[in-house]
Short mmCIF file of C-alpha atoms and ligand atoms in Angstrom, two decimals:
data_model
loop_
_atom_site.label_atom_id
_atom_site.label_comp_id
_atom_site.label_asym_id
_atom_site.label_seq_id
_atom_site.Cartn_x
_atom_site.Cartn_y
_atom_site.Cartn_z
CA UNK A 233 -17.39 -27.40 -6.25
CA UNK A 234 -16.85 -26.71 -9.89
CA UNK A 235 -17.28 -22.87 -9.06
CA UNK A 236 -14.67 -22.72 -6.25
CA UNK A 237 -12.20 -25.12 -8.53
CA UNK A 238 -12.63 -22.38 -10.73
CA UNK A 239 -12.18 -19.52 -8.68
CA UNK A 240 -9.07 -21.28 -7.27
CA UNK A 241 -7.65 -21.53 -10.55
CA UNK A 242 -8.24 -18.29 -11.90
CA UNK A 243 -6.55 -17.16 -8.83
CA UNK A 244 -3.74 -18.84 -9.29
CA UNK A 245 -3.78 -17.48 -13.35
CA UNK A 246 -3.83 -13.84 -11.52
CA UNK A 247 -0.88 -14.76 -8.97
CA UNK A 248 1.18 -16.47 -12.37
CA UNK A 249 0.62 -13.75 -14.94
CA UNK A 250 1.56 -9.77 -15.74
CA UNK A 251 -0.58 -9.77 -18.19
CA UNK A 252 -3.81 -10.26 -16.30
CA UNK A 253 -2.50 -8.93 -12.97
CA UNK A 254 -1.89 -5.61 -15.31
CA UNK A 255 -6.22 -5.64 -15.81
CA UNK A 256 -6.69 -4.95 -12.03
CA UNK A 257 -5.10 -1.95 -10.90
CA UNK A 258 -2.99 -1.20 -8.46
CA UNK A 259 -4.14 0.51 -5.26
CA UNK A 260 -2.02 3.73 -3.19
CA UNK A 261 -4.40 4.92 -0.61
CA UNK A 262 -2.89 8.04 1.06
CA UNK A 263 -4.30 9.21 4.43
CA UNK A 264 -3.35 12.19 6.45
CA UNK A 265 -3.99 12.57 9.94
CA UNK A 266 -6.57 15.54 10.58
CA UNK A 267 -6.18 17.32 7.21
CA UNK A 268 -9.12 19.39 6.72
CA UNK A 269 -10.58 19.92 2.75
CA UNK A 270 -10.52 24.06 3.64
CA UNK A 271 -6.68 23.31 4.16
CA UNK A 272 -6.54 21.96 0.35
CA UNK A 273 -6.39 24.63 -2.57
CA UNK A 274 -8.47 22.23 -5.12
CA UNK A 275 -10.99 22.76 -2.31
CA UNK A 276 -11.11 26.67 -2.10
CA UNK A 277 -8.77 26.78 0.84
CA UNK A 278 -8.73 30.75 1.75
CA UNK A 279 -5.16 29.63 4.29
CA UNK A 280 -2.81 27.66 1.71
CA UNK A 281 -2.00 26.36 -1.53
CA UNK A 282 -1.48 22.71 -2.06
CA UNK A 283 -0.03 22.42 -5.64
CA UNK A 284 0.65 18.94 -5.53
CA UNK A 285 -2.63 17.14 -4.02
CA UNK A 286 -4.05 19.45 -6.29
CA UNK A 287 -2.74 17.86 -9.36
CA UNK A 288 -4.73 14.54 -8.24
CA UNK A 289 -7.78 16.53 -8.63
CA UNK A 290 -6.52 18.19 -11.84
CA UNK A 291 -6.09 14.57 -13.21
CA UNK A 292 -9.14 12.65 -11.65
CA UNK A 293 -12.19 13.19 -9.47
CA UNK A 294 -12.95 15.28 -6.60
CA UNK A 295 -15.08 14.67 -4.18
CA UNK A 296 -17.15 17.39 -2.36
CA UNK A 297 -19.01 15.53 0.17
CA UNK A 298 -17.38 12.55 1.70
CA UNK A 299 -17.66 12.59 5.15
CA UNK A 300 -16.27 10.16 8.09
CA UNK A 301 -18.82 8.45 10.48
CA UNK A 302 -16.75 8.42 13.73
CA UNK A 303 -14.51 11.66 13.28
CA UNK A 304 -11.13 10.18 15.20
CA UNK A 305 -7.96 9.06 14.37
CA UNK A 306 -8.15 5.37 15.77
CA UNK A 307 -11.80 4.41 14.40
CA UNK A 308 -11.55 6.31 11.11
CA UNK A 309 -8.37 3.72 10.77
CA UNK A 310 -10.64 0.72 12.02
CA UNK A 311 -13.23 1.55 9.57
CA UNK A 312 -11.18 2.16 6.38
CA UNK A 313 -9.96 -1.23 6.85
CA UNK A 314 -13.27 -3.13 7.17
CA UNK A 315 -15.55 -1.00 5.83
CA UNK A 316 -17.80 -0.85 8.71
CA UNK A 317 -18.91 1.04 11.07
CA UNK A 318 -17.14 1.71 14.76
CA UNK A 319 -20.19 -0.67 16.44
CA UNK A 320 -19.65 -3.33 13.87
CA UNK A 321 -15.59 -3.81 13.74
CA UNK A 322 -15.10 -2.85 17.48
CA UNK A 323 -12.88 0.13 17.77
CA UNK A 324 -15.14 3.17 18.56
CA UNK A 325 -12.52 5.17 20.13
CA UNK A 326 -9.07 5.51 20.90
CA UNK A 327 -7.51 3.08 23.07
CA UNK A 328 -9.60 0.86 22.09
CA UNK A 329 -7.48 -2.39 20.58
CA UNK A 330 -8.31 -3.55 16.68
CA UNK A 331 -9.29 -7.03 16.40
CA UNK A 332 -6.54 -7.93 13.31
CA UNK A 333 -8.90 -11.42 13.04
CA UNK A 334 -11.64 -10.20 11.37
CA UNK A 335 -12.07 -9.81 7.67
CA UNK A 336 -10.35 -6.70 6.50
CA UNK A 337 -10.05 -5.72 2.80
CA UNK A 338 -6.11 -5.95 2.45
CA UNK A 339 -6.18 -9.28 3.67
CA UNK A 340 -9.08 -10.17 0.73
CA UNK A 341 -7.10 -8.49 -1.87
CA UNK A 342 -3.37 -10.53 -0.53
CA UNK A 343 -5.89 -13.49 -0.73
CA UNK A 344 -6.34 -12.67 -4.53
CA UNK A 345 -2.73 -12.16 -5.36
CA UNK A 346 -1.75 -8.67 -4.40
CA UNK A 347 1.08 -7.37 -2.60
CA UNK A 348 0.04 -5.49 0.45
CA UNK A 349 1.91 -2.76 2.75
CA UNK A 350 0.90 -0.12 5.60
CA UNK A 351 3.85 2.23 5.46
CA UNK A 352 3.51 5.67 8.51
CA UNK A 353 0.73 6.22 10.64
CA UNK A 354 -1.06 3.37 12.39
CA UNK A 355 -2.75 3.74 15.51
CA UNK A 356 -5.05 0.57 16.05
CA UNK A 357 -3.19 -0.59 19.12
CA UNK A 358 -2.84 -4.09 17.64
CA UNK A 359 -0.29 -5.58 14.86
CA UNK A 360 -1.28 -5.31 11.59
CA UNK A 361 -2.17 -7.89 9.56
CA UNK A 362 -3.26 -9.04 5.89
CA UNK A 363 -0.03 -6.86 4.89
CA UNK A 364 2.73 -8.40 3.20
CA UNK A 365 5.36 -5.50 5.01
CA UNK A 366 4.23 -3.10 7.52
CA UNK A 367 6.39 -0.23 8.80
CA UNK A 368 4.47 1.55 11.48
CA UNK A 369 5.02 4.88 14.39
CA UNK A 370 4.36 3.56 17.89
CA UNK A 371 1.09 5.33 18.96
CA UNK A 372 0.75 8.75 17.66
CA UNK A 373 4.39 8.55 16.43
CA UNK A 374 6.53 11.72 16.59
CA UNK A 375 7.17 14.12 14.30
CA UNK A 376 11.92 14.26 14.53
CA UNK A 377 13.62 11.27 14.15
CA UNK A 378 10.68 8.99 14.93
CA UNK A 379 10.93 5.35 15.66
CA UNK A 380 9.25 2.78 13.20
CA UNK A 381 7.58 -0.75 14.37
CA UNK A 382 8.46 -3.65 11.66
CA UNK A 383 7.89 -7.14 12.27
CA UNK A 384 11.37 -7.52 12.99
CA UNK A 385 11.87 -5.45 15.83
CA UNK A 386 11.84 -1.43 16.54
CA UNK A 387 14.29 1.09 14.81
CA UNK A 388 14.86 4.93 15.16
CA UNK A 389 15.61 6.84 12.18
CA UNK A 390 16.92 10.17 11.19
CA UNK A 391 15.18 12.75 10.28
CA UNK A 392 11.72 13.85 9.36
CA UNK A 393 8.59 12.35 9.61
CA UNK A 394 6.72 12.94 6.53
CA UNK A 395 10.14 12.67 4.50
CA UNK A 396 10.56 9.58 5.83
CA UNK A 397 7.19 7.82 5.44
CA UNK A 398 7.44 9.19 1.58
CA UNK A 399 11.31 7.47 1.67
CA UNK A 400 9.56 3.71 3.10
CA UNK A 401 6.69 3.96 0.47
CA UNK A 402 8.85 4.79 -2.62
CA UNK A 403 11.52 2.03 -1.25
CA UNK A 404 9.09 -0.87 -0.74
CA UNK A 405 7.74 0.15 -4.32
CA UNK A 406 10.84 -0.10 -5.88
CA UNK A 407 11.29 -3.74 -4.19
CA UNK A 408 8.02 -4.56 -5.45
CA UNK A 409 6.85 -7.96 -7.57
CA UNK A 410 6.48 -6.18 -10.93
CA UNK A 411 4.27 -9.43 -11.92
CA UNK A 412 1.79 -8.91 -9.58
CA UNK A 413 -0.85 -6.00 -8.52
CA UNK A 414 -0.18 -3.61 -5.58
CA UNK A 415 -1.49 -2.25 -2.67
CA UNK A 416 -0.22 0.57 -0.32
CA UNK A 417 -1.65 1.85 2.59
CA UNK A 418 0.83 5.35 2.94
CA UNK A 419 -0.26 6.63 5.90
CA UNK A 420 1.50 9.87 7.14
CA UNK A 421 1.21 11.02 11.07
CA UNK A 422 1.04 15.07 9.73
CA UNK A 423 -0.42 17.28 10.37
CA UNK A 424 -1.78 16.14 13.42
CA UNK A 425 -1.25 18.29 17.20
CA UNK A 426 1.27 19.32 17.83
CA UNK A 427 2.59 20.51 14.59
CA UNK A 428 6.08 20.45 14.03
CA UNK A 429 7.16 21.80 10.83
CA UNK A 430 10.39 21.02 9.37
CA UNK A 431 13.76 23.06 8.97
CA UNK A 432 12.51 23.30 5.57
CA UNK A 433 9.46 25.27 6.02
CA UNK A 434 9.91 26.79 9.41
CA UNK A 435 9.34 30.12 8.24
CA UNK A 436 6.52 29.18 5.72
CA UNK A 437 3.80 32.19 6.44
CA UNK A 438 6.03 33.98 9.07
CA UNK A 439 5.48 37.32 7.31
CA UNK A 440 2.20 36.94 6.36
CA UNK A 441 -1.69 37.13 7.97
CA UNK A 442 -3.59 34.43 7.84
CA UNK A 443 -7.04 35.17 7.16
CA UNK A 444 -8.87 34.04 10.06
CA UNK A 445 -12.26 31.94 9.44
CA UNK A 446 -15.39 33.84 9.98
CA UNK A 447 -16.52 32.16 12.85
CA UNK A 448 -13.50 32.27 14.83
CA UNK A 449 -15.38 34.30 17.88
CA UNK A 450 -18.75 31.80 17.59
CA UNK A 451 -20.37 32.23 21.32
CA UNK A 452 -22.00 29.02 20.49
CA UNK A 453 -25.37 30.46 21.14
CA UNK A 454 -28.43 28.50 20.12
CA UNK A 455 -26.41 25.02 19.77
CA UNK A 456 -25.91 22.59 22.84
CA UNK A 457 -24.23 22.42 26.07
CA UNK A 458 -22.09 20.33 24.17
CA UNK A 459 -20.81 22.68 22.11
CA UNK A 460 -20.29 24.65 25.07
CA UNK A 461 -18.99 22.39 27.29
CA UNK A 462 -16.42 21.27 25.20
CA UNK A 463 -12.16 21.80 25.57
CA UNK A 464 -11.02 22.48 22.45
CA UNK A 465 -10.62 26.85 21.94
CA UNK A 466 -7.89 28.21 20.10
CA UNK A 467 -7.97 30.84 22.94
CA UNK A 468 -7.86 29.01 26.05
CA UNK A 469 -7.41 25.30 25.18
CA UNK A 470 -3.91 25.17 23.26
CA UNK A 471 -1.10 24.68 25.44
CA UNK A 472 2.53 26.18 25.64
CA UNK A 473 3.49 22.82 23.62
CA UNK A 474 1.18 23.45 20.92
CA UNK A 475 2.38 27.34 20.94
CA UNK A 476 5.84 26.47 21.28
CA UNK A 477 6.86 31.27 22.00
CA UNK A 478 5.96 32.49 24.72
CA UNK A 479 2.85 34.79 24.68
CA UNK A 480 3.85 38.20 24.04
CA UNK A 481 3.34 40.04 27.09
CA UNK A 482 0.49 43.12 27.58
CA UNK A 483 -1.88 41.50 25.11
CA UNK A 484 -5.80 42.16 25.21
CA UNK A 485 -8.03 39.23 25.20
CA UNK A 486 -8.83 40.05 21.37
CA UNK A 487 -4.76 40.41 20.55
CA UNK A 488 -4.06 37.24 22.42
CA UNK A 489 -6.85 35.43 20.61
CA UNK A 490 -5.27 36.56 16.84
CA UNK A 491 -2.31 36.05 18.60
CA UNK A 492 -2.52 32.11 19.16
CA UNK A 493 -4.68 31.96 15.82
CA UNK A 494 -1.50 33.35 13.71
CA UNK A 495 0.74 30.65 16.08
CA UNK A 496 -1.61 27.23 15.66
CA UNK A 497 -2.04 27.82 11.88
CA UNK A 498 1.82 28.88 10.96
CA UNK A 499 2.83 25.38 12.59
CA UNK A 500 -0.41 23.51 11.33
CA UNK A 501 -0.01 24.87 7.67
CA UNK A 502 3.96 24.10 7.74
CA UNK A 503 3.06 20.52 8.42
CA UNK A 504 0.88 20.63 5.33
CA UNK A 505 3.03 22.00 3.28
CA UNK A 506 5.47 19.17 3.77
CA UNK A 507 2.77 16.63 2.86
CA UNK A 508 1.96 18.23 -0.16
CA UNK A 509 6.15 17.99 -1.04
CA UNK A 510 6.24 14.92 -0.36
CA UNK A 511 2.91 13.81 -1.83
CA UNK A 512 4.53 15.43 -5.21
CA UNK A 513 7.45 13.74 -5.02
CA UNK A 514 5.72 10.26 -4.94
CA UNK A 515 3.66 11.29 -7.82
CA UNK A 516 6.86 11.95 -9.55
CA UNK A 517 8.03 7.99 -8.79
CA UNK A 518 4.55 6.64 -10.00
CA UNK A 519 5.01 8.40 -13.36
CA UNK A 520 9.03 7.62 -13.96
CA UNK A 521 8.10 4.06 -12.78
CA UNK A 522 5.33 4.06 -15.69
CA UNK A 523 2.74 3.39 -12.92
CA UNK A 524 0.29 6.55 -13.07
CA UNK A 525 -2.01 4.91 -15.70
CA UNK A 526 -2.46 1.77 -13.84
CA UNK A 527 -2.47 3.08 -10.26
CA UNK A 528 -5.70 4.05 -8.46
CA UNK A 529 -4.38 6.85 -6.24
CA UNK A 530 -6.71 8.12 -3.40
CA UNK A 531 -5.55 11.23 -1.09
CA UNK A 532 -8.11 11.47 2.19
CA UNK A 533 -7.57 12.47 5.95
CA UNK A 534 -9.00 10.06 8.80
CA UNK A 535 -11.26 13.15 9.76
CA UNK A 536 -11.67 17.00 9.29
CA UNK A 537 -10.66 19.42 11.75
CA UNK A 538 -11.59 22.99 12.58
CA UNK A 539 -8.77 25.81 12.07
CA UNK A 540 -10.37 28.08 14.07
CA UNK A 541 -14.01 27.80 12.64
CA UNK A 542 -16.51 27.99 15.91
CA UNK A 543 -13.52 28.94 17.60
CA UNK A 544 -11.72 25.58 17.91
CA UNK A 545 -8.84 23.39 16.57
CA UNK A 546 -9.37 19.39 16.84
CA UNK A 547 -11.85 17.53 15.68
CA UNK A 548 -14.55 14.72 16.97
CA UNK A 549 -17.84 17.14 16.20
CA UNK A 550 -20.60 16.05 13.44
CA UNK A 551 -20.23 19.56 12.69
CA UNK A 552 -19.02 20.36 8.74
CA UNK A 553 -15.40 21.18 9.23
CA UNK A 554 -14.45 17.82 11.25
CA UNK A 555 -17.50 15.68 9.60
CA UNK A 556 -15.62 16.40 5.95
CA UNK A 557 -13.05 15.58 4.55
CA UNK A 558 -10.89 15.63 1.35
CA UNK A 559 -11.44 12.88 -1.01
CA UNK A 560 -9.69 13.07 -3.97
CA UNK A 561 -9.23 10.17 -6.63
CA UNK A 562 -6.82 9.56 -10.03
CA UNK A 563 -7.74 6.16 -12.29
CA UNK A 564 -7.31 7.67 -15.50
CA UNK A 565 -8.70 4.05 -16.93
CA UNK A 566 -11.56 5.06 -15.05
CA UNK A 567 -11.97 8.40 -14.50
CA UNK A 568 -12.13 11.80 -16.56
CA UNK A 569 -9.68 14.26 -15.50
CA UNK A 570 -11.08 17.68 -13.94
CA UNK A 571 -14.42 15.83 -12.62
CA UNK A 572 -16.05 16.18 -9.36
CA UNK A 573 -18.71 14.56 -7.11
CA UNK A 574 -21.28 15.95 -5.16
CA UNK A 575 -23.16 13.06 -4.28
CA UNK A 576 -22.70 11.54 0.01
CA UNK A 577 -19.67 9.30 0.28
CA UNK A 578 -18.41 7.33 3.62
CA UNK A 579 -15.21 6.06 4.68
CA UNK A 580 -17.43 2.74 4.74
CA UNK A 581 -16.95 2.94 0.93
CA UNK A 582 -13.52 2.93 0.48
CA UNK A 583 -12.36 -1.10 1.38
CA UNK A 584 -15.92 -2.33 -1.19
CA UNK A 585 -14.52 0.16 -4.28
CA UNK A 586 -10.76 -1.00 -3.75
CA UNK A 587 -12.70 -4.86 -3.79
CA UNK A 588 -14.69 -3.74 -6.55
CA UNK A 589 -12.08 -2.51 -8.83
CA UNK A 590 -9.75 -6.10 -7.77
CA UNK A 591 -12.89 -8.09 -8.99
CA UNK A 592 -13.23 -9.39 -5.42
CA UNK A 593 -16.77 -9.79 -4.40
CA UNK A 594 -16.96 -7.56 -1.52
CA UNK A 595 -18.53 -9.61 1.73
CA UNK A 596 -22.06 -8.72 2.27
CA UNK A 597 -21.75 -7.32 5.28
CA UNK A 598 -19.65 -4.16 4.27
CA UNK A 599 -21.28 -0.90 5.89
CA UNK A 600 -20.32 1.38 2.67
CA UNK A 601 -21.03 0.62 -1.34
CA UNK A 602 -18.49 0.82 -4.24
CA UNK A 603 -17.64 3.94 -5.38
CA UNK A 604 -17.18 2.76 -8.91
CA UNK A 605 -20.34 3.72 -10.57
CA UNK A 606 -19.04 7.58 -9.32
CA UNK A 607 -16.03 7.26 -10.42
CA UNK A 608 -17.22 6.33 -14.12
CA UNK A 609 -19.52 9.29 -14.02
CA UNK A 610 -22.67 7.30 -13.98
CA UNK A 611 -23.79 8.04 -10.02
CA UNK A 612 -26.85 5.37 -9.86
CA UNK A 613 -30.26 6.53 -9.27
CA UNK A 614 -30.44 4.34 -5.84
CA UNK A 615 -27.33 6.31 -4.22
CA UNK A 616 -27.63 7.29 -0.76
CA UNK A 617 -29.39 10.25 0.28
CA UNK A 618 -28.17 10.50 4.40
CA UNK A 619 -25.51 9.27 6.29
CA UNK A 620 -25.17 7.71 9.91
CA UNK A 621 -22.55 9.42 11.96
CA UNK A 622 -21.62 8.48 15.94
CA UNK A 623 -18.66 9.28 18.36
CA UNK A 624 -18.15 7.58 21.37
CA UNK A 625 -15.12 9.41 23.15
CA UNK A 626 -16.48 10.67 26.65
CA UNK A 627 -15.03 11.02 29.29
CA UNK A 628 -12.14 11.82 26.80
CA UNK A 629 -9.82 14.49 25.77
CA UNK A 630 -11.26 17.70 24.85
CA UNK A 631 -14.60 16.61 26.59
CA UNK A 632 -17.10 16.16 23.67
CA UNK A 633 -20.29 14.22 24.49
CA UNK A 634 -21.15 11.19 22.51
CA UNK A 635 -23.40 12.10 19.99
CA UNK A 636 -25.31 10.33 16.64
CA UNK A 637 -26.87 12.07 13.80
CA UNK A 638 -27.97 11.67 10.42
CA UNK A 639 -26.71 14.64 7.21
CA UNK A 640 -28.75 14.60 4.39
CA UNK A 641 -27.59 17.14 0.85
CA UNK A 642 -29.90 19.87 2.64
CA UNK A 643 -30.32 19.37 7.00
CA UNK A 644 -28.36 17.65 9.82
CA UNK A 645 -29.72 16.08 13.03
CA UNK A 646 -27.14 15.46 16.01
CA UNK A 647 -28.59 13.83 19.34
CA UNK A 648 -25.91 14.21 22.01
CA UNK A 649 -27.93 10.75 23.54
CA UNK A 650 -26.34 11.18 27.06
CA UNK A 651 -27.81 14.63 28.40
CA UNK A 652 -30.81 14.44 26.09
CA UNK A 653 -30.14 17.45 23.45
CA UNK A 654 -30.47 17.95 20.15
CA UNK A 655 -29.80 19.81 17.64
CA UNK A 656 -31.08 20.73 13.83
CA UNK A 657 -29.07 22.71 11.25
CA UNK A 658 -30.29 23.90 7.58
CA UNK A 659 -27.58 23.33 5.60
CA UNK A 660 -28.86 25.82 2.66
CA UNK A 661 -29.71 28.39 4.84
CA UNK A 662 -26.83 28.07 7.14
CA UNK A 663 -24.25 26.50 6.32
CA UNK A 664 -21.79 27.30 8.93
CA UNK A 665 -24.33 25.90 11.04
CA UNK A 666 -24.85 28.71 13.79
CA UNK A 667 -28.18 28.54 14.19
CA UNK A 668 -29.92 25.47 15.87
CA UNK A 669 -33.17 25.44 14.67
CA UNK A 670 -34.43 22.44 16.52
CA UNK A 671 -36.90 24.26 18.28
CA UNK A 672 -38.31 26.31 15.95
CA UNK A 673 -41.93 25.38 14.75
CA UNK A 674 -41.07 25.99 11.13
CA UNK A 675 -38.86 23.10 11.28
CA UNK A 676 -41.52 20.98 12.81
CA UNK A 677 -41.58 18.72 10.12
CA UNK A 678 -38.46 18.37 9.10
CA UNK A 679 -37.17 17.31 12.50
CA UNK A 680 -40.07 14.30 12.36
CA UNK A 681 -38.72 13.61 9.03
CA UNK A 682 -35.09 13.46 10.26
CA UNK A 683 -35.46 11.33 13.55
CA UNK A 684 -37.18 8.75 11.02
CA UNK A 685 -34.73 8.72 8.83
CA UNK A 686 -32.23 8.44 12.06
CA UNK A 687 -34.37 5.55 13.48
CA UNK A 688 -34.01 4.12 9.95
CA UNK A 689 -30.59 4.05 9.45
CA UNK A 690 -29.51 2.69 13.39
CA UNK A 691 -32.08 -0.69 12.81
CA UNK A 692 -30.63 -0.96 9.16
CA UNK A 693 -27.02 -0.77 10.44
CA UNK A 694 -27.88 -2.39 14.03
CA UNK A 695 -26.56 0.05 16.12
CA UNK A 696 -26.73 -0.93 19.31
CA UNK A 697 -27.89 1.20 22.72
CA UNK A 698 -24.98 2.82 24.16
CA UNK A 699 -26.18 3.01 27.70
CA UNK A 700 -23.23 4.50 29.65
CA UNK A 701 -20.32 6.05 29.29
CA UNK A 702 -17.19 3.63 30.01
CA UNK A 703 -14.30 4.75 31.61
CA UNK A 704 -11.62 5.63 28.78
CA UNK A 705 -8.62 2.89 28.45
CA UNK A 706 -5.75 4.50 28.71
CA UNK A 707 -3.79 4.06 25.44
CA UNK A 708 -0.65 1.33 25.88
CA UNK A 709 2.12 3.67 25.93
CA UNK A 710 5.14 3.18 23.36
CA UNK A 711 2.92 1.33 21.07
CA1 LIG B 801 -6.88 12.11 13.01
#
């Protein structure tokens, strides 16, 4: 009694006073929608140059392994909010509906006396809640004059996307309770299909040759029917909408293909470009505000995505490209500038390090583990050594079979569970993982080794069977 008299009344002191509300710091969590790290400079991009999101990683810590565990928009979404896997909060794939109920860590932090806000991309079917203002894009949102979802009713607005979702997020700051903590969700919709760049950089890259990734004619030998099977080739699967010119007539099979590779990365890259602008220019209002010293800022995607690596755009795989993604974090209380991580990081971590950091005890639950101790430099010697992965979405678009697996620093497992393959990469010796080595009796061992580790980490994160596939709910439209 005495304890929760207490904790009432030293959240009340929080609520009541700058002084202590300055000790906790304010939270921006950025999140792009299918950003891939080889599309970020900082992270050796060989396609673009991202000066601004680069400057986070100038000024804190970057992160070279953090990987999602359901790679999709509408889970990745579910799971930064609770910090739990897709089995555990409910959404596992898109059209699925978020239950706003259940404990999610803005509505822990608004329960400790911060101001809350999810300003852009969405996507969990549902209204949000535990925000204090939420400005949303019905569904996937679109990219010209896109209508926004408030809790007062629906509005269309002029002009571009990304612009526009910088413009909310820099407004609702300046309206902001300068006596208490923040925390914003800013959430853009690029660069996700179809890519529509703005007037601005329209003809960003229209002289020049991308350099095409090296496995941009993979035959997909040696890995599974999945693989094979699947709908997502830069040179049969993108459509006239994602193309947006006609294809020039009398082209060979091998001139179409460079063709269409030139076409989806102009428009994808354009769309990045913007992002990093804009990104920039809100840096720019956290330091004439006087907020970059007391402002965690995090810049992440909601999943990787292949540009043209095995062939393919989209994402969805537990394969590198779509498994990754950028993680990049400034706290300059916390963290030295110019550092980097290489240790395994989840999106399961993210809502227990923004608890950590608010001094809210995290509930015990919570899939991931605070990222503080990484942060500070001081990785502890119990951190994880593999990661849990699983997508549900089949039947679905692009036709990728459900599939779990387990990535340690050196080998990955994937069991596509529903036509009874499997496959094993070395990471070391192959990283661009073209050579299933399942099979092979050298690896004898380490497959044992990995499907105990796999059976390991489903019973310590009850993952239940998933016995057949369901017919996919078709997403609500307009919302
Ligand atoms: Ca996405």
């Amino acid at each position: 009694m005495v304890g929760t008299l207490g904790g009432m009344a030293l959240a009340a002191a929080f609520r009541g006073s700058p002084a202590l509300a300055a000790e906790r710091p304010n939270i921006v969590y950025i999140m792009t929608d299918d950003h891939a790290a080889h599309a970020l400079s900082c992270y050796g991009s060989r396609v673009n140059k991202t000066p601004n999101l680069d400057r986070i990683a100038a000024e804190g810590m970057r992160f070279e392994h953090c990987f999602v565990t359901n790679s999709l928009c509408g889970p990745s979404r579910a799971t930064l909010l609770t910090g739990k896997y897709s089995h555990a909060n409910g959404f596992r794939q898109n059209g699925d509906r978020f239950d706003g109920t259940q404990v999610t860590f803005p509505k822990l932090l608004q329960k400790a006396g911060y101001q809350t806000a999810v300003i852009g991309k969405w996507h969990l079917e549902s209204d949000p809640t535990g925000f204090d203002h939420w400005c949303i894009l019905p569904g996937q949102g679109a990219y010209h004059d896109p209508v926004f979802i408030e809790a007062g009713g629906r509005k269309k607005h002029q002009g571009y996307v990304t612009d526009l979702i910088t413009d909310f997020a820099i407004e609702w700051l300046r309206r902001r309770d300068k006596a208490r903590p923040f925390c914003l969700l800013y959430h853009h919709k690029a660069p996700h299909r179809n890519w529509q760049p703005d007037a601005k950089h329209a003809k960003l890259y229209e002289d020049a040759e991308i350099p095409e990734p090296e496995t941009l004619r993979d035959d997909w030998a040696t890995r599974s029917s999945a693989a094979r099977n699947s709908q997502m080739t830069v040179a049969k699967h993108l459509t006239p909408g994602d193309l947006k010119k006609p294809i020039p007539p009398g082209l060979t099979p091998e001139q179409e293909l460079k063709w269409r590779y030139q076409r989806y990365m102009q428009d994808y890259l354009r769309c990045v470009a913007s992002v990093d602008d804009n990104v920039g220019r809100f840096l720019d209002f956290l330091d004439k505000e006087g907020l970059a010293e007391t402002t965690l800022v995090v810049y992440t995607s909601d999943n990787g995505f292949f540009l043209g690596d095995h062939g393919w755009f989209d994402k969805r795989f537990m394969y590198e490209e779509s498994l990754r993604v950028p993680l990049l974090v400034r706290y300059p209380k916390l963290i030295k500038a110019g550092t980097t991580s290489d240790r395994l990081v989840i999106n399961c971590d993210y809502a227990p390090t923004f608890l950590d950091l608010a001094g809210v005890e995290p509930p015990a639950d919570l899939h991931g583990r605070s990222l503080r101790p990484l942060l500070e430099g001081k990785p502890p010697a119990d951190w994880r050594k593999s990661l849990y992965y699983h997508y549900y979405e089949f039947p679905g678009p692009h036709a990728v079979q459900r599939h779990y697996g387990v990535r340690t620093a050196t080998h990955k497992l994937i069991h596509y569970y529903h036509i009874g393959e499997w496959e094993l990469f070395d990471l070391q010796k192959d990283p661009r993982e073209l050579r299933n080595v399942y099979a092979d009796p050298a690896y004898a061992g380490v497959v044992a080794a990995m499907k105990a580790e796999l059976d390991r980490l489903r019973r310590e994160l009850k993952v239940p069977e998933d016995a057949a596939p369901q017919p996919r709910r078709s997403a609500q439209k307009g919302k």
